[in-house]
Amino acid sequence: MIHSFESSPVISYHLMYLRDKNTEPSQFREHLIQLGTFLGYEIARALPKRQKKVLTPMNYEATAEVLHNSSTVLIAILRAALPLTEGLLRILHCDVGFVGLSRDEETLKPRFRYAGDIDVEDKNVVYADTMIATGGSIIELDRIVCEKGKPKRKVLAGAISTDYSLDRIKKAIPEIEIYVAGIDNKVYEEGFIAPGLNGKGYIVPGLGDAGDRSFGKTV
């Protein structure tokens, strides 16, 4: 199932600042964090819960339904997903794993850089990536994760995607549940790979390179 939230005024507000090329890095990161928090709320609805009892100041017991944190692991793609991950963690409060992937600008295929020791066996795994352009990085991430164990459930959280990327991901990982703030599919010009995806594999109108805009360019 695919959940998108571009019609939400809260999401629209944050996307406006993320798309604005004049938004400073510190503000850009903060708006990504807020997007992650919003997506975390939505994802949390479907994750396992447990009952927790507390004692109130009136010396009465009260019961709350809280997330079963130990059953979930969040896996972030370095480095662009870091602010989004911070927002997700404000809600999910779970363990985090990191995988380093970069894109070959000639082939548009992901290149593996790094993967930590991640326990995913029988866990609810939440993948986090800010820009889901071609879907290649998520498909490669899933391959890496499944080499380490068999997740119980797979969820993807992202800021902006395209119909092209979501179609590719669903074909490769049919069981995955997808939560994205917005889907760019309205611009299609000559030389584009698909609506919302130009010939260089960048989302249009998009918001640029999320890693560079969050942390500056690296060489």
PDB file of C-alpha atoms in Angstrom:
ATOM      1  CA  MET A   1       0.000   0.000   0.000  1.00  0.00           C
ATOM      2  CA  ILE A   2       1.183   3.536  -0.788  1.00  0.00           C
ATOM      3  CA  HIS A   3       0.321   6.462   1.519  1.00  0.00           C
ATOM      4  CA  SER A   4       1.034  10.017   0.345  1.00  0.00           C
ATOM      5  CA  PHE A   5       0.197  13.235   2.162  1.00  0.00           C
ATOM      6  CA  GLU A   6       0.684  16.137  -0.252  1.00  0.00           C
ATOM      7  CA  SER A   7      -2.892  17.257   0.384  1.00  0.00           C
ATOM      8  CA  SER A   8      -2.120  17.853   4.073  1.00  0.00           C
ATOM      9  CA  PRO A   9      -1.595  21.566   4.866  1.00  0.00           C
ATOM     10  CA  VAL A  10       1.090  20.558   7.377  1.00  0.00           C
ATOM     11  CA  ILE A  11       3.038  18.601   4.751  1.00  0.00           C
ATOM     12  CA  SER A  12       2.499  21.324   2.154  1.00  0.00           C
ATOM     13  CA  TYR A  13       3.970  23.911   4.526  1.00  0.00           C
ATOM     14  CA  HIS A  14       7.178  21.947   5.084  1.00  0.00           C
ATOM     15  CA  LEU A  15       7.520  20.955   1.425  1.00  0.00           C
ATOM     16  CA  MET A  16       7.253  24.624   0.442  1.00  0.00           C
ATOM     17  CA  TYR A  17      10.386  25.461   2.451  1.00  0.00           C
ATOM     18  CA  LEU A  18      12.200  22.322   1.325  1.00  0.00           C
ATOM     19  CA  ARG A  19      11.584  23.160  -2.339  1.00  0.00           C
ATOM     20  CA  ASP A  20      12.644  26.805  -1.964  1.00  0.00           C
ATOM     21  CA  LYS A  21      16.251  27.099  -3.186  1.00  0.00           C
ATOM     22  CA  ASN A  22      16.811  29.978  -0.742  1.00  0.00           C
ATOM     23  CA  THR A  23      16.156  27.860   2.357  1.00  0.00           C
ATOM     24  CA  GLU A  24      19.319  27.713   4.481  1.00  0.00           C
ATOM     25  CA  PRO A  25      20.784  24.304   5.486  1.00  0.00           C
ATOM     26  CA  SER A  26      19.785  24.625   9.150  1.00  0.00           C
ATOM     27  CA  GLN A  27      16.180  25.411   8.155  1.00  0.00           C
ATOM     28  CA  PHE A  28      16.228  22.691   5.511  1.00  0.00           C
ATOM     29  CA  ARG A  29      17.242  20.087   8.092  1.00  0.00           C
ATOM     30  CA  GLU A  30      14.572  21.280  10.524  1.00  0.00           C
ATOM     31  CA  HIS A  31      11.795  20.972   7.947  1.00  0.00           C
ATOM     32  CA  LEU A  32      13.001  17.452   7.074  1.00  0.00           C
ATOM     33  CA  ILE A  33      12.940  16.574  10.771  1.00  0.00           C
ATOM     34  CA  GLN A  34       9.355  17.824  10.997  1.00  0.00           C
ATOM     35  CA  LEU A  35       8.390  15.760   7.941  1.00  0.00           C
ATOM     36  CA  GLY A  36       9.949  12.704   9.569  1.00  0.00           C
ATOM     37  CA  THR A  37       7.952  13.320  12.754  1.00  0.00           C
ATOM     38  CA  PHE A  38       4.711  13.540  10.763  1.00  0.00           C
ATOM     39  CA  LEU A  39       5.501  10.320   8.857  1.00  0.00           C
ATOM     40  CA  GLY A  40       6.441   8.670  12.146  1.00  0.00           C
ATOM     41  CA  TYR A  41       2.962   9.365  13.521  1.00  0.00           C
ATOM     42  CA  GLU A  42       1.378   7.751  10.467  1.00  0.00           C
ATOM     43  CA  ILE A  43       3.672   4.722  10.473  1.00  0.00           C
ATOM     44  CA  ALA A  44       3.187   4.216  14.230  1.00  0.00           C
ATOM     45  CA  ARG A  45      -0.533   3.611  13.725  1.00  0.00           C
ATOM     46  CA  ALA A  46       0.198   0.247  12.115  1.00  0.00           C
ATOM     47  CA  LEU A  47       3.138  -0.930  14.267  1.00  0.00           C
ATOM     48  CA  PRO A  48       2.784  -3.391  17.194  1.00  0.00           C
ATOM     49  CA  LYS A  49       1.677  -1.923  20.524  1.00  0.00           C
ATOM     50  CA  ARG A  50       1.872  -3.007  24.143  1.00  0.00           C
ATOM     51  CA  GLN A  51       0.038  -1.987  27.296  1.00  0.00           C
ATOM     52  CA  LYS A  52       1.920  -0.003  29.923  1.00  0.00           C
ATOM     53  CA  LYS A  53       0.607   0.849  33.379  1.00  0.00           C
ATOM     54  CA  VAL A  54       1.585   3.974  35.310  1.00  0.00           C
ATOM     55  CA  LEU A  55       0.632   5.437  38.667  1.00  0.00           C
ATOM     56  CA  THR A  56      -0.901   8.903  38.546  1.00  0.00           C
ATOM     57  CA  PRO A  57      -0.355  11.655  41.176  1.00  0.00           C
ATOM     58  CA  MET A  58      -3.797  10.687  42.505  1.00  0.00           C
ATOM     59  CA  ASN A  59      -2.459   7.172  43.264  1.00  0.00           C
ATOM     60  CA  TYR A  60      -4.616   5.532  40.640  1.00  0.00           C
ATOM     61  CA  GLU A  61      -3.391   3.256  37.888  1.00  0.00           C
ATOM     62  CA  ALA A  62      -3.746   4.320  34.287  1.00  0.00           C
ATOM     63  CA  THR A  63      -3.061   2.184  31.226  1.00  0.00           C
ATOM     64  CA  ALA A  64      -1.592   3.472  27.988  1.00  0.00           C
ATOM     65  CA  GLU A  65      -1.009   1.775  24.654  1.00  0.00           C
ATOM     66  CA  VAL A  66       2.581   2.395  23.543  1.00  0.00           C
ATOM     67  CA  LEU A  67       4.783   1.183  20.710  1.00  0.00           C
ATOM     68  CA  HIS A  68       6.542  -2.127  21.120  1.00  0.00           C
ATOM     69  CA  ASN A  69       9.918  -0.543  20.357  1.00  0.00           C
ATOM     70  CA  SER A  70      12.035  -3.685  20.511  1.00  0.00           C
ATOM     71  CA  SER A  71      10.163  -5.181  17.552  1.00  0.00           C
ATOM     72  CA  THR A  72      11.098  -2.330  15.184  1.00  0.00           C
ATOM     73  CA  VAL A  73      14.372  -1.230  13.602  1.00  0.00           C
ATOM     74  CA  LEU A  74      14.870   1.898  11.507  1.00  0.00           C
ATOM     75  CA  ILE A  75      17.428   1.729   8.698  1.00  0.00           C
ATOM     76  CA  ALA A  76      18.667   5.012   7.221  1.00  0.00           C
ATOM     77  CA  ILE A  77      20.575   5.587   3.997  1.00  0.00           C
ATOM     78  CA  LEU A  78      23.585   7.795   4.662  1.00  0.00           C
ATOM     79  CA  ARG A  79      23.735  10.753   4.507  1.00  0.00           C
ATOM     80  CA  ALA A  80      20.642  12.386   3.036  1.00  0.00           C
ATOM     81  CA  ALA A  81      18.211  10.493   5.282  1.00  0.00           C
ATOM     82  CA  LEU A  82      19.746  11.655   8.587  1.00  0.00           C
ATOM     83  CA  PRO A  83      17.376  14.616   9.286  1.00  0.00           C
ATOM     84  CA  LEU A  84      14.334  12.580   8.232  1.00  0.00           C
ATOM     85  CA  THR A  85      15.541   9.777  10.507  1.00  0.00           C
ATOM     86  CA  GLU A  86      15.811  12.158  13.465  1.00  0.00           C
ATOM     87  CA  GLY A  87      12.151  13.074  13.009  1.00  0.00           C
ATOM     88  CA  LEU A  88      11.068   9.438  12.699  1.00  0.00           C
ATOM     89  CA  LEU A  89      12.959   8.579  15.893  1.00  0.00           C
ATOM     90  CA  ARG A  90      11.040  11.211  17.853  1.00  0.00           C
ATOM     91  CA  ILE A  91       8.021   8.938  17.432  1.00  0.00           C
ATOM     92  CA  LEU A  92       9.337   5.408  16.909  1.00  0.00           C
ATOM     93  CA  HIS A  93      12.055   5.331  19.645  1.00  0.00           C
ATOM     94  CA  CYS A  94      13.618   2.203  18.154  1.00  0.00           C
ATOM     95  CA  ASP A  95      17.064   0.887  17.252  1.00  0.00           C
ATOM     96  CA  VAL A  96      18.719   2.361  14.154  1.00  0.00           C
ATOM     97  CA  GLY A  97      20.981   0.866  11.494  1.00  0.00           C
ATOM     98  CA  PHE A  98      22.867   2.721   8.776  1.00  0.00           C
ATOM     99  CA  VAL A  99      23.711   1.777   5.209  1.00  0.00           C
ATOM    100  CA  GLY A 100      25.913   3.863   2.944  1.00  0.00           C
ATOM    101  CA  LEU A 101      24.852   3.996  -0.692  1.00  0.00           C
ATOM    102  CA  SER A 102      25.764   6.481  -3.410  1.00  0.00           C
ATOM    103  CA  ARG A 103      24.528   6.821  -6.963  1.00  0.00           C
ATOM    104  CA  ASP A 104      26.697   6.412 -10.044  1.00  0.00           C
ATOM    105  CA  GLU A 105      25.814   9.548 -12.012  1.00  0.00           C
ATOM    106  CA  GLU A 106      26.501   7.777 -15.332  1.00  0.00           C
ATOM    107  CA  THR A 107      24.496   4.589 -14.842  1.00  0.00           C
ATOM    108  CA  LEU A 108      22.107   5.938 -12.144  1.00  0.00           C
ATOM    109  CA  LYS A 109      22.672   2.677 -10.264  1.00  0.00           C
ATOM    110  CA  PRO A 110      23.423   2.576  -6.516  1.00  0.00           C
ATOM    111  CA  ARG A 111      26.939   1.836  -5.282  1.00  0.00           C
ATOM    112  CA  PHE A 112      27.391   0.111  -1.942  1.00  0.00           C
ATOM    113  CA  ARG A 113      29.619   1.921   0.592  1.00  0.00           C
ATOM    114  CA  TYR A 114      28.884   0.642   4.089  1.00  0.00           C
ATOM    115  CA  ALA A 115      26.484  -1.435   6.172  1.00  0.00           C
ATOM    116  CA  GLY A 116      26.526  -1.751   9.946  1.00  0.00           C
ATOM    117  CA  ASP A 117      25.719  -4.910  11.873  1.00  0.00           C
ATOM    118  CA  ILE A 118      21.918  -4.784  11.785  1.00  0.00           C
ATOM    119  CA  ASP A 119      19.582  -7.259  13.514  1.00  0.00           C
ATOM    120  CA  VAL A 120      16.484  -7.475  11.312  1.00  0.00           C
ATOM    121  CA  GLU A 121      15.374 -11.056  11.950  1.00  0.00           C
ATOM    122  CA  ASP A 122      11.592 -11.122  12.534  1.00  0.00           C
ATOM    123  CA  LYS A 123      11.577  -7.316  13.003  1.00  0.00           C
ATOM    124  CA  ASN A 124       9.405  -4.542  11.601  1.00  0.00           C
ATOM    125  CA  VAL A 125      11.952  -2.770   9.398  1.00  0.00           C
ATOM    126  CA  VAL A 126      11.455   0.882   8.430  1.00  0.00           C
ATOM    127  CA  TYR A 127      13.639   2.107   5.546  1.00  0.00           C
ATOM    128  CA  ALA A 128      14.309   5.854   5.491  1.00  0.00           C
ATOM    129  CA  ASP A 129      15.454   7.864   2.470  1.00  0.00           C
ATOM    130  CA  THR A 130      14.629  11.457   1.630  1.00  0.00           C
ATOM    131  CA  MET A 131      14.481  11.424  -2.185  1.00  0.00           C
ATOM    132  CA  ILE A 132      13.153   8.269  -3.826  1.00  0.00           C
ATOM    133  CA  ALA A 133      13.891   9.072  -7.454  1.00  0.00           C
ATOM    134  CA  THR A 134      14.466   5.866  -9.448  1.00  0.00           C
ATOM    135  CA  GLY A 135      13.907   3.432  -6.564  1.00  0.00           C
ATOM    136  CA  GLY A 136      17.271   1.759  -7.165  1.00  0.00           C
ATOM    137  CA  SER A 137      18.729   2.603  -3.759  1.00  0.00           C
ATOM    138  CA  ILE A 138      15.730   1.185  -1.889  1.00  0.00           C
ATOM    139  CA  ILE A 139      15.793  -2.025  -3.919  1.00  0.00           C
ATOM    140  CA  GLU A 140      19.517  -2.402  -3.224  1.00  0.00           C
ATOM    141  CA  LEU A 141      18.990  -1.557   0.455  1.00  0.00           C
ATOM    142  CA  ASP A 142      16.368  -4.281   0.723  1.00  0.00           C
ATOM    143  CA  ARG A 143      18.751  -6.789  -0.863  1.00  0.00           C
ATOM    144  CA  ILE A 144      21.461  -5.903   1.688  1.00  0.00           C
ATOM    145  CA  VAL A 145      19.021  -6.116   4.601  1.00  0.00           C
ATOM    146  CA  CYS A 146      17.596  -9.469   3.524  1.00  0.00           C
ATOM    147  CA  GLU A 147      21.112 -10.906   3.440  1.00  0.00           C
ATOM    148  CA  LYS A 148      21.279 -10.175   7.193  1.00  0.00           C
ATOM    149  CA  GLY A 149      17.950 -11.721   8.143  1.00  0.00           C
ATOM    150  CA  LYS A 150      14.265 -12.051   7.335  1.00  0.00           C
ATOM    151  CA  PRO A 151      12.163  -9.038   8.415  1.00  0.00           C
ATOM    152  CA  LYS A 152       8.612  -9.609   9.573  1.00  0.00           C
ATOM    153  CA  ARG A 153       7.435  -6.448   7.866  1.00  0.00           C
ATOM    154  CA  LYS A 154       8.912  -3.776   5.582  1.00  0.00           C
ATOM    155  CA  VAL A 155       7.979  -0.091   5.580  1.00  0.00           C
ATOM    156  CA  LEU A 156       9.462   2.767   3.542  1.00  0.00           C
ATOM    157  CA  ALA A 157       9.440   6.415   4.664  1.00  0.00           C
ATOM    158  CA  GLY A 158      10.462   9.196   2.272  1.00  0.00           C
ATOM    159  CA  ALA A 159       9.977  12.894   1.596  1.00  0.00           C
ATOM    160  CA  ILE A 160       9.467  12.964  -2.177  1.00  0.00           C
ATOM    161  CA  SER A 161       9.119  10.163  -4.705  1.00  0.00           C
ATOM    162  CA  THR A 162       7.907   9.575  -8.249  1.00  0.00           C
ATOM    163  CA  ASP A 163       5.337   7.158  -9.620  1.00  0.00           C
ATOM    164  CA  TYR A 164       8.190   5.579 -11.592  1.00  0.00           C
ATOM    165  CA  SER A 165      10.200   4.815  -8.448  1.00  0.00           C
ATOM    166  CA  LEU A 166       7.192   3.552  -6.506  1.00  0.00           C
ATOM    167  CA  ASP A 167       6.205   1.215  -9.341  1.00  0.00           C
ATOM    168  CA  ARG A 168       9.753  -0.204  -9.480  1.00  0.00           C
ATOM    169  CA  ILE A 169       9.895  -0.679  -5.719  1.00  0.00           C
ATOM    170  CA  LYS A 170       6.490  -2.386  -5.525  1.00  0.00           C
ATOM    171  CA  LYS A 171       7.445  -4.786  -8.313  1.00  0.00           C
ATOM    172  CA  ALA A 172      10.735  -5.664  -6.608  1.00  0.00           C
ATOM    173  CA  ILE A 173       9.360  -5.680  -3.022  1.00  0.00           C
ATOM    174  CA  PRO A 174       5.596  -6.368  -3.278  1.00  0.00           C
ATOM    175  CA  GLU A 175       5.089  -6.615   0.483  1.00  0.00           C
ATOM    176  CA  ILE A 176       6.516  -3.175   1.335  1.00  0.00           C
ATOM    177  CA  GLU A 177       4.282  -0.419   2.759  1.00  0.00           C
ATOM    178  CA  ILE A 178       5.197   3.057   1.529  1.00  0.00           C
ATOM    179  CA  TYR A 179       4.739   6.410   3.308  1.00  0.00           C
ATOM    180  CA  VAL A 180       5.838   9.510   1.383  1.00  0.00           C
ATOM    181  CA  ALA A 181       5.142  13.191   1.935  1.00  0.00           C
ATOM    182  CA  GLY A 182       4.683  13.898  -1.768  1.00  0.00           C
ATOM    183  CA  ILE A 183       4.817  12.358  -5.247  1.00  0.00           C
ATOM    184  CA  ASP A 184       6.163  14.487  -8.108  1.00  0.00           C
ATOM    185  CA  ASN A 185       4.611  13.353 -11.382  1.00  0.00           C
ATOM    186  CA  LYS A 186       3.295  16.485 -13.092  1.00  0.00           C
ATOM    187  CA  VAL A 187       6.341  17.580 -15.133  1.00  0.00           C
ATOM    188  CA  TYR A 188       7.312  15.569 -18.207  1.00  0.00           C
ATOM    189  CA  GLU A 189       9.586  16.995 -20.886  1.00  0.00           C
ATOM    190  CA  GLU A 190      11.680  15.636 -23.725  1.00  0.00           C
ATOM    191  CA  GLY A 191      14.573  13.560 -22.418  1.00  0.00           C
ATOM    192  CA  PHE A 192      12.864  12.732 -19.117  1.00  0.00           C
ATOM    193  CA  ILE A 193      12.988   9.137 -17.854  1.00  0.00           C
ATOM    194  CA  ALA A 194       9.401   9.401 -16.616  1.00  0.00           C
ATOM    195  CA  PRO A 195       6.984  12.072 -15.353  1.00  0.00           C
ATOM    196  CA  GLY A 196       8.735  13.937 -12.543  1.00  0.00           C
ATOM    197  CA  LEU A 197      12.139  12.386 -13.299  1.00  0.00           C
ATOM    198  CA  ASN A 198      14.596  14.122 -15.628  1.00  0.00           C
ATOM    199  CA  GLY A 199      17.267  12.498 -17.772  1.00  0.00           C
ATOM    200  CA  LYS A 200      19.845  12.706 -14.981  1.00  0.00           C
ATOM    201  CA  GLY A 201      17.583  10.870 -12.572  1.00  0.00           C
ATOM    202  CA  TYR A 202      16.673  13.922 -10.468  1.00  0.00           C
ATOM    203  CA  ILE A 203      13.132  14.539  -9.266  1.00  0.00           C
ATOM    204  CA  VAL A 204      11.389  17.573 -10.842  1.00  0.00           C
ATOM    205  CA  PRO A 205      10.333  19.958  -9.418  1.00  0.00           C
ATOM    206  CA  GLY A 206      11.841  18.129  -6.449  1.00  0.00           C
ATOM    207  CA  LEU A 207      14.007  19.919  -3.927  1.00  0.00           C
ATOM    208  CA  GLY A 208      17.514  19.351  -5.251  1.00  0.00           C
ATOM    209  CA  ASP A 209      20.162  17.131  -3.663  1.00  0.00           C
ATOM    210  CA  ALA A 210      18.887  16.541  -0.106  1.00  0.00           C
ATOM    211  CA  GLY A 211      22.331  15.588   1.228  1.00  0.00           C
ATOM    212  CA  ASP A 212      24.016  18.697  -0.163  1.00  0.00           C
ATOM    213  CA  ARG A 213      21.214  20.960   0.951  1.00  0.00           C
ATOM    214  CA  SER A 214      21.302  19.527   4.477  1.00  0.00           C
ATOM    215  CA  PHE A 215      25.055  19.332   5.018  1.00  0.00           C
ATOM    216  CA  GLY A 216      26.808  21.105   2.144  1.00  0.00           C
ATOM    217  CA  LYS A 217      28.663  19.631  -0.825  1.00  0.00           C
ATOM    218  CA  THR A 218      31.506  17.199  -0.292  1.00  0.00           C
ATOM    219  CA  VAL A 219      34.341  16.249  -2.610  1.00  0.00           C
TER     220      VAL A 219
END
